[in-house]
Coordinates of C-alpha atoms and ligand atoms in Angstrom, one line a residue:
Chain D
X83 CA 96.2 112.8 121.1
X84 CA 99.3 113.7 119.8
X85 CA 99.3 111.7 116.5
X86 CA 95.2 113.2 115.7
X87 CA 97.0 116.7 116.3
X88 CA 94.7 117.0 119.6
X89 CA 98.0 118.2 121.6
X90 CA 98.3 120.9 118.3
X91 CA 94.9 122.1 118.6
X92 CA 95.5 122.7 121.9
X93 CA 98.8 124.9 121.9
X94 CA 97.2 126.8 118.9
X95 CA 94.4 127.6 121.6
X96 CA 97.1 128.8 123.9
X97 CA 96.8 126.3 126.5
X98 CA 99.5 125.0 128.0
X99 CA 99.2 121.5 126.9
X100 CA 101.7 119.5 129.4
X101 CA 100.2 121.0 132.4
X102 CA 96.8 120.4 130.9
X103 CA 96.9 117.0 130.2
X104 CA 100.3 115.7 132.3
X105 CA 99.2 117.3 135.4
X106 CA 95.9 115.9 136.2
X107 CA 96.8 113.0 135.7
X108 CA 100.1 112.9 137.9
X109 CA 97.8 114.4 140.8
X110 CA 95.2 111.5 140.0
X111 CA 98.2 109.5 140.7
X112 CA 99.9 110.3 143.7
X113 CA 96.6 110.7 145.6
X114 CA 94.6 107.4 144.6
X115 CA 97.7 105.0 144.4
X116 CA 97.8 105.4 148.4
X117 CA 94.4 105.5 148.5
X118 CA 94.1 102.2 146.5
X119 CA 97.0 101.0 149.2
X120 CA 95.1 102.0 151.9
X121 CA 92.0 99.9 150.8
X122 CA 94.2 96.6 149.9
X123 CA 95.8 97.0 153.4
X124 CA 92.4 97.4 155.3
X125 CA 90.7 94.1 152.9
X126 CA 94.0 92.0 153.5
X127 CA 94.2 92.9 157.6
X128 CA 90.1 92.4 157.3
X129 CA 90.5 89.2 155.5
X130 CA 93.1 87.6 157.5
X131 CA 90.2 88.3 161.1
X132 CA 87.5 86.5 158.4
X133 CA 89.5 83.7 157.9
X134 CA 90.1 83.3 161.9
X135 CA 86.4 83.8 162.6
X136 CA 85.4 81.3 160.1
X137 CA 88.1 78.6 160.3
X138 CA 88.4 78.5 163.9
X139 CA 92.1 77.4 163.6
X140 CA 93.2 80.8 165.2
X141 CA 91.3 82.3 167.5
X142 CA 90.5 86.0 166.5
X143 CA 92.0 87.4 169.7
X144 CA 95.2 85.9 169.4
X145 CA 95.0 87.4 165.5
X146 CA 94.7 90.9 167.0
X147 CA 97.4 90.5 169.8
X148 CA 99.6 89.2 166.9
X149 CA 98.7 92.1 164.7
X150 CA 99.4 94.7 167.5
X151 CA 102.8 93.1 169.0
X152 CA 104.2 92.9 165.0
X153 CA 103.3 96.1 164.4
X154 CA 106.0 98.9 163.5
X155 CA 105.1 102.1 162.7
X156 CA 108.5 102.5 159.9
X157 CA 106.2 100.0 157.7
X158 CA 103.5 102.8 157.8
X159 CA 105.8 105.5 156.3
X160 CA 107.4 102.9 153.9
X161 CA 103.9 101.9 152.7
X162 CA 103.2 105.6 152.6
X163 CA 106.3 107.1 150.6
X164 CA 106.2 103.9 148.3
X165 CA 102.3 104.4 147.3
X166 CA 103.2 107.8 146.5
X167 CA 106.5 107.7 144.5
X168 CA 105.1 104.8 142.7
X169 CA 102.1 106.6 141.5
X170 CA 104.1 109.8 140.2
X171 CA 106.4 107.2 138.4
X172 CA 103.4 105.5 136.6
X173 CA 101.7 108.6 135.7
X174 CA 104.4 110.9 134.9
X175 CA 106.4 108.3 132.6
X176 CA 103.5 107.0 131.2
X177 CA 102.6 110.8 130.0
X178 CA 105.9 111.7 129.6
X179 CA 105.6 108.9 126.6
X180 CA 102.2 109.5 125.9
X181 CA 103.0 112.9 125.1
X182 CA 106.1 112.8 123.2
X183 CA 104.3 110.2 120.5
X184 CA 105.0 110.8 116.9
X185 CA 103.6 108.6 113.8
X186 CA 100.5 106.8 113.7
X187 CA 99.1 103.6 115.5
X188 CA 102.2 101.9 115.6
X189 CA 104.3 104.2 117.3
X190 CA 101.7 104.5 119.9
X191 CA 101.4 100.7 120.4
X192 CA 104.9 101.5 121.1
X193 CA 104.6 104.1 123.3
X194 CA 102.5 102.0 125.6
X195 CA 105.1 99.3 125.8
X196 CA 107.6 101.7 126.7
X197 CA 105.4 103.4 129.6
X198 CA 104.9 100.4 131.1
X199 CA 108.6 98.6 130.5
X200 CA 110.1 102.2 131.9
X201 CA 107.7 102.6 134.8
X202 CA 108.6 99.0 135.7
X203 CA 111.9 99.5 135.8
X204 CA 111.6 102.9 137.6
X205 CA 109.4 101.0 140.2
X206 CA 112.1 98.5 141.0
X207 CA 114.8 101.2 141.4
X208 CA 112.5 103.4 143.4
X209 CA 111.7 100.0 145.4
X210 CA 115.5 99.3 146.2
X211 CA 116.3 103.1 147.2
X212 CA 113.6 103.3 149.2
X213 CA 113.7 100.2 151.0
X214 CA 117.5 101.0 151.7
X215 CA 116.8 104.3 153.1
X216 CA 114.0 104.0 155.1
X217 CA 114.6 99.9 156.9
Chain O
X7 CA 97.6 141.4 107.7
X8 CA 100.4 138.3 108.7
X9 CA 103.9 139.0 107.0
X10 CA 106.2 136.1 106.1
X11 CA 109.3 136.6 105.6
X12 CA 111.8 134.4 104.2
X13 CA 110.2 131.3 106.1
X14 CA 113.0 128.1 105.7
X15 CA 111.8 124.9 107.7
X16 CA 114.4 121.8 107.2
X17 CA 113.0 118.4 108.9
X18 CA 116.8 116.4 108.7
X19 CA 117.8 116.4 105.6
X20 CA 114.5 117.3 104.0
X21 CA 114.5 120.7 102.9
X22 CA 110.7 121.3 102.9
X23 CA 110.6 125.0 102.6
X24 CA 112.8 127.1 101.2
X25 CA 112.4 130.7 101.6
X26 CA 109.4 131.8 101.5
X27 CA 108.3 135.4 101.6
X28 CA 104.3 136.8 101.6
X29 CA 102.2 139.3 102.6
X30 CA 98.5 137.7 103.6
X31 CA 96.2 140.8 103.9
X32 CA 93.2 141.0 106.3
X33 CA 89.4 140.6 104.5
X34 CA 90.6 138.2 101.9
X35 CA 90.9 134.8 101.4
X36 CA 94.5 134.0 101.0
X37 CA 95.1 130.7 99.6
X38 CA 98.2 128.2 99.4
X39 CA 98.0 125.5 96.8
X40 CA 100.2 122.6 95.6
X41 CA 100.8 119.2 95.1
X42 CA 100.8 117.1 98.1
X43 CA 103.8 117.3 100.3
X44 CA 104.7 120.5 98.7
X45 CA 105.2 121.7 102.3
X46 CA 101.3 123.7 102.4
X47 CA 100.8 122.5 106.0
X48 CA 104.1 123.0 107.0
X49 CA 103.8 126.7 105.6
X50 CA 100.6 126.8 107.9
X51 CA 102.1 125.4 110.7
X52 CA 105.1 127.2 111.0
X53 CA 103.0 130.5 110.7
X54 CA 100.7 129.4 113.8
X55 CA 104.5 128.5 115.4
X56 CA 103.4 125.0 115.5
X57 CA 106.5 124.2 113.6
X58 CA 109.6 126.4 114.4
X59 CA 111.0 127.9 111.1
X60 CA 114.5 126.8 110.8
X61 CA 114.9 130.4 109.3
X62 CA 112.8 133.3 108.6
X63 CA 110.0 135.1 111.0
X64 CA 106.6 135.6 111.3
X65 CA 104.9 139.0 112.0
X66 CA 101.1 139.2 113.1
X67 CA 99.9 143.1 112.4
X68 CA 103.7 144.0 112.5
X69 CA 104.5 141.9 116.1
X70 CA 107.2 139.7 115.6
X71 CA 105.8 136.4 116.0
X72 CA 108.7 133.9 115.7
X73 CA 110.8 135.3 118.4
X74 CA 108.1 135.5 121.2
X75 CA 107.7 132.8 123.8
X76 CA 104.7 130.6 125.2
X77 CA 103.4 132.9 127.9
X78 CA 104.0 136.2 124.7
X79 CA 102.0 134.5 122.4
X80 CA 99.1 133.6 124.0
X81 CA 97.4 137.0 123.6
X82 CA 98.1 136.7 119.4
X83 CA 97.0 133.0 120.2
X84 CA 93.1 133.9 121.3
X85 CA 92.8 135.8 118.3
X86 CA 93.3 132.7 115.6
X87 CA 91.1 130.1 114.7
X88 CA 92.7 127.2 112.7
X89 CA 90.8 124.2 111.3
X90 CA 93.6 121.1 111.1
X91 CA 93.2 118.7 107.9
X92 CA 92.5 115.4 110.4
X93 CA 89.9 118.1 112.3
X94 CA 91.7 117.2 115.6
X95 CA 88.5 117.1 117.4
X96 CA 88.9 117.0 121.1
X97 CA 87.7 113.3 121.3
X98 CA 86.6 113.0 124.8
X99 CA 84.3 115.5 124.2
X100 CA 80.9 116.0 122.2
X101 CA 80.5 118.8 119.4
X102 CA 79.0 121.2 121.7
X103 CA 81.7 120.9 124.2
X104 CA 84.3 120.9 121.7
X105 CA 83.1 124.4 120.2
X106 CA 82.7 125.5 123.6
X107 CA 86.1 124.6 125.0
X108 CA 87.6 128.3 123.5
X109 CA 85.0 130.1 125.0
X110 CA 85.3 128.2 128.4
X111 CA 89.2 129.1 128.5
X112 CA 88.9 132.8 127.6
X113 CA 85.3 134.3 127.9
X114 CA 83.7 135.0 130.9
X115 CA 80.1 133.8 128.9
X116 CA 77.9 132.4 130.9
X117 CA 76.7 128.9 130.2
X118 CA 73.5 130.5 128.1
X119 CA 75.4 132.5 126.1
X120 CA 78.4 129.7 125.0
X121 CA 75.5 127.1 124.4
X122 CA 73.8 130.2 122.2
X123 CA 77.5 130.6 120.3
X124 CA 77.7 127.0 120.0
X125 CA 73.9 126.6 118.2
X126 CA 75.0 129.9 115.9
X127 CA 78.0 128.3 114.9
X128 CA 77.0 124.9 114.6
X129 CA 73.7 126.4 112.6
X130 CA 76.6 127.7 110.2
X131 CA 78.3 125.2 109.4
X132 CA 75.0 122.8 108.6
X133 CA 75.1 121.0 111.8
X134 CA 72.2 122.1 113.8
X135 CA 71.0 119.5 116.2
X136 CA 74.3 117.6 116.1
X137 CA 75.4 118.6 119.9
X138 CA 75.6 115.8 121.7
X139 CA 77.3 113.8 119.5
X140 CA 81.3 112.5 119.9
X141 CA 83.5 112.9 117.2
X142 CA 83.6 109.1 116.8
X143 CA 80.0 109.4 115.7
X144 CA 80.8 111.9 113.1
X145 CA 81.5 111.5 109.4
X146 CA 84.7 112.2 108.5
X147 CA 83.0 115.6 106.4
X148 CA 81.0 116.2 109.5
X149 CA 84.2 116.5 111.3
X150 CA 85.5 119.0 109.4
X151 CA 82.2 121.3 109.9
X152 CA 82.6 120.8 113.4
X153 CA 86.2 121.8 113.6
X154 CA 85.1 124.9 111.3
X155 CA 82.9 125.7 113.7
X156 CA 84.8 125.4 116.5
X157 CA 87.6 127.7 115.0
X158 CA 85.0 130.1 114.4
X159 CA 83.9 130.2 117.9
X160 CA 85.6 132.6 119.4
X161 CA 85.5 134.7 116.2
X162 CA 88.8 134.9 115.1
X163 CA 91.2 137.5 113.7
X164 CA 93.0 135.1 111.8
X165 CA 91.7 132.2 110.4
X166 CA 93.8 129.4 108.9
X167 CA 91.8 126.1 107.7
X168 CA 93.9 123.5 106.3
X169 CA 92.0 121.5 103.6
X170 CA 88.2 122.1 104.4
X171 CA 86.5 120.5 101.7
X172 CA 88.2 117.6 101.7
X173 CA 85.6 114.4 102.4
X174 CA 82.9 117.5 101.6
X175 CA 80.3 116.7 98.6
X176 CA 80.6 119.4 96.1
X177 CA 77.7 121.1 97.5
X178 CA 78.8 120.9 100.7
X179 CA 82.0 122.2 99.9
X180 CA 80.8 125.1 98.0
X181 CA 78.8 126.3 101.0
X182 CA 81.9 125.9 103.0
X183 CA 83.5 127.9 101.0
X184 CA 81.1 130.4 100.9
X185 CA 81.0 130.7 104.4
X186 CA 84.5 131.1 104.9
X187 CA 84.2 134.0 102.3
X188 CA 81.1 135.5 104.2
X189 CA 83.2 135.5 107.8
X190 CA 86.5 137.1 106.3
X191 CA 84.6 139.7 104.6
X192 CA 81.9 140.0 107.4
X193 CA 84.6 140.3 110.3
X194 CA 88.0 141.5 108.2
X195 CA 89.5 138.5 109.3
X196 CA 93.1 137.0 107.6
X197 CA 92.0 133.7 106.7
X198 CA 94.7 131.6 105.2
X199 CA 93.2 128.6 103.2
X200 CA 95.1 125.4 102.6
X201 CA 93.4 123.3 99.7
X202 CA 93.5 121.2 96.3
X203 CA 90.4 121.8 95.5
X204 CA 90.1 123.7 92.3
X205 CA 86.6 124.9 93.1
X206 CA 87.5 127.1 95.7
X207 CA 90.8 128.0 94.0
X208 CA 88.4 129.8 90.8
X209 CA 85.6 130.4 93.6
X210 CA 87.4 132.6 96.2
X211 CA 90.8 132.8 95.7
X212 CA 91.6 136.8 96.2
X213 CA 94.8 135.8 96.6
X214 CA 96.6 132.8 95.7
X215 CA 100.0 131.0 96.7
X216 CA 101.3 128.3 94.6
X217 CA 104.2 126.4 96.2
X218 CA 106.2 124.6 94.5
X219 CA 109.7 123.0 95.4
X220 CA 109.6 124.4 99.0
X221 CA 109.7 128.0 97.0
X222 CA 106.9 130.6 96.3
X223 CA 106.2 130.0 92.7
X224 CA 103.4 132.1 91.5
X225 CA 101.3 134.4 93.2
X226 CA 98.2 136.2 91.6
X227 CA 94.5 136.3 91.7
X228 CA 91.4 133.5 90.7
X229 CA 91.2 135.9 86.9
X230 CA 94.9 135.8 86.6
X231 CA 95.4 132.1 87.1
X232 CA 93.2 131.1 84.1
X233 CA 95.9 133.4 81.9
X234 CA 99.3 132.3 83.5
X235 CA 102.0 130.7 81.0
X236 CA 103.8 129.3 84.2
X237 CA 104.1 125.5 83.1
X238 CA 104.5 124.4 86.8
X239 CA 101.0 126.0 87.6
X240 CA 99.2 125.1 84.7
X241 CA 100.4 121.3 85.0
X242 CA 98.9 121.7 88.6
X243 CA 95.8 123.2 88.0
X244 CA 94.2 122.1 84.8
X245 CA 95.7 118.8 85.1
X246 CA 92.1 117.1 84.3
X247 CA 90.7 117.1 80.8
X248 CA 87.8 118.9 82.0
X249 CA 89.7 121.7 83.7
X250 CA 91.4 122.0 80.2
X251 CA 88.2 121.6 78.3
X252 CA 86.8 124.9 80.9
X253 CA 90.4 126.7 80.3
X254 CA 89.8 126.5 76.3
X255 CA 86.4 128.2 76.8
X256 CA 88.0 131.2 79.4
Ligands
ATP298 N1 106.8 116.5 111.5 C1 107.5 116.2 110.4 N2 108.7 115.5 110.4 C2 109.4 115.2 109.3 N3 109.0 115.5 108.1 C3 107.8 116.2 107.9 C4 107.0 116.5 109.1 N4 105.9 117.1 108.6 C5 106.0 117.2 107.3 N5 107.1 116.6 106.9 C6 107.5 116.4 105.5 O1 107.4 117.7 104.8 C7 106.9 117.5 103.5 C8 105.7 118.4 103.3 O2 104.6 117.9 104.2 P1 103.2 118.7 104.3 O3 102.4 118.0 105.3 O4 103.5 120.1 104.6 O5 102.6 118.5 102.8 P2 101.3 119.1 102.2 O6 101.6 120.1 101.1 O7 100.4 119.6 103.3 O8 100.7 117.8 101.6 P3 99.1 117.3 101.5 O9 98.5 118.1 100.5 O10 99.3 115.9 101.2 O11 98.5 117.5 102.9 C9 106.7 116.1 103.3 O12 107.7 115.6 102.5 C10 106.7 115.5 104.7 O13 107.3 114.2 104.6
MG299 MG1 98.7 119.0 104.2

């Protein structure tokens, strides 16, 4: 948007444009990346009773005790605050670069490289100073 | 009326403008020509405060432009239209919703009345029918209708439109032109034209700019460019044979 002078046409309209177009998508984030955790939690726990009741090595009681005598509620919040960190860090960096891109196609090939290379990197950091605060 | 006073803008070590002062008075068309990257967008951008000026200030109707912030410029900000030279369609969005997207952020229209706007102004510019089309369906001279269209939504105070008839076919252009003429008669609005093309130059040019190593170089009217013993300008503008040929006969 930047490079077509989208982001321009904006700010000569007056609009704020980083709240415009950063904001949305940094909501989108934090609110459907636990979302999407939520779901692959529910199909993995789902799949695992599937596999019981189909296979008949484990018998789907024993599945459930063992689900129930593992559980700890501290892997809740981690899942929780980890969904959520990691879906501001994707979406903000990835606007944050988005943004900020100058030139013409090639700089915005590598603008995308960059996103995703920084939000990695953000991710593992995140990961490590979560992990050692919260287990 | 916009004031420009002693505008410098410096990207690195590229001294792109280099003081330049103008007066650009309301009901005319005010035009800025040159050779390419003589700095006319810069000039346009820097006015709109796209581009800070590394020196100099802007004043809109005697309100110092320049040294407002964000949230102080967004009342000057409703009032301006500007077409960009790539069009800078929104491209998530089809021609109607692109000429409606001013009117959505400060009208309080109802839907009737922006879809009326948007037919008016899209009936203006030539386009009539073309709503629900995206900007990747558009030629690139169709673009440049719809982004005159969508500057002229919201019927602006000041217009600035940076190269509108280029991709145009002469006739095309011409009535582009004309219209721009019609709107800043019709509404007394400061339009500020950025072009190379030497039809509008001789067809509306009230008042004309010629830039010319980052520095004001001529200024005059369409009758007294055809007369001007500046070598600069006359290398630029009757560059062509035919141009000559047409000058021999003025
Ligand atoms: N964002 C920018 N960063 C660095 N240099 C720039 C930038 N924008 C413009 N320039 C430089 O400023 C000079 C003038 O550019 P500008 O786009 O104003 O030219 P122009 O007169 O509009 O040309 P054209 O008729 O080809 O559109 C060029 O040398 C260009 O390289
Ligand atoms: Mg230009």
């Amino acid at each position: 948007m930047r490079v077509t002078e989208q982001i321009d046409a904006l700010e000569i309209m007056g609009v704020n444009a980083p709240g415009y177009l950063i904001s949305p998508k940094i909501i989108a984030g934090v609110s459907m990346i636990p979302l999407l955790t939520i779901i692959s939690v529910v199909l993995g726990l789902g799949g695992g009773y599937l596999a019981c009741l189909t296979s008949h090595d484990i018998p789907t009681t024993l599945y459930l005790d063992g689900l129930r005598d593992g559980f700890n509620h501290v892997i809740v919040t981690v899942c929780a605050v980890k969904s959520i960190s990691f879906g501001f860090i994707i979406t903000s960096v990835c606007a944050y670069f988005g943004f900020y891109t100058s030139g013409g196609a090639l700089e915005v090939g590598q603008s995308a490289t960059k996103g995703v290379v920084y939000s990695c990197i953000w991710i593992l950091f995140a990961d490590l100073v979560i992990s050692s605060l919260l287990l | 009326m916009i004031t420009v006073k002693d505008i410098t803008k410096t990207f690195g070590e590229n001294d792109v403008l280099r003081g330049i002062s103008a007066e650009l008075k309301s009901g005319k068309n005010n035009l800025i020509i040159g050779g390419s990257g003589s700095g006319k967008t810069t000039l346009l951008k820097c006015i709109v405060g796209l581009h800070e000026p590394t020196k100099g200030q802007v004043f809109f109707d005697e309100q110092n432009f320049t040294d407002m912030n964000f949230e102080q410029r967004v009342p000057i900000r409703t009032h301006i239209g500007m077409l960009f030279q790539n069009s800078a369609l929104f491209d998530s969005m089809n021609v109607e919703e692109n000429i409606m997207f001013p009117l959505n952020l400060f009208t309080n229209m109802t839907k009737a009345e922006k879809l009326d706007r948007a037919n008016f102004c899209l009936e203006r510019v030539n386009l009539k029918g073309k709503n629900k089309l995206f900007p990747s369906e558009l030629s690139g001279g169709m673009k440049k209708r719809v982004g005159i269209a969508r500057a002229i939504s919201m019927q602006p105070k000041y217009l600035f439109v940076d190269e509108p008839n280029s991709g145009l076919d002469p006739k095309t252009s011409i009535l582009i032109d004309e219209l721009i003429s019609e709107l800043t008669q019709e509404y007394n609005t400061t339009t500020v034209i950025v072009t190379h093309d030497m039809n509008s130059v001789m067809g509306i040019g009230d008042h004309i700019i010629f830039l010319y190593n980052g520095k004001k170089w001529w200024e005059g009217t369409n009758k007294e460019i055809a007369h001007t013993d500046n070598k600069e300008l006359n290398d630029f503008v009757f560059a062509s044979k035919f141009m000559q040929a047409a000058k021999a006969k003025l």
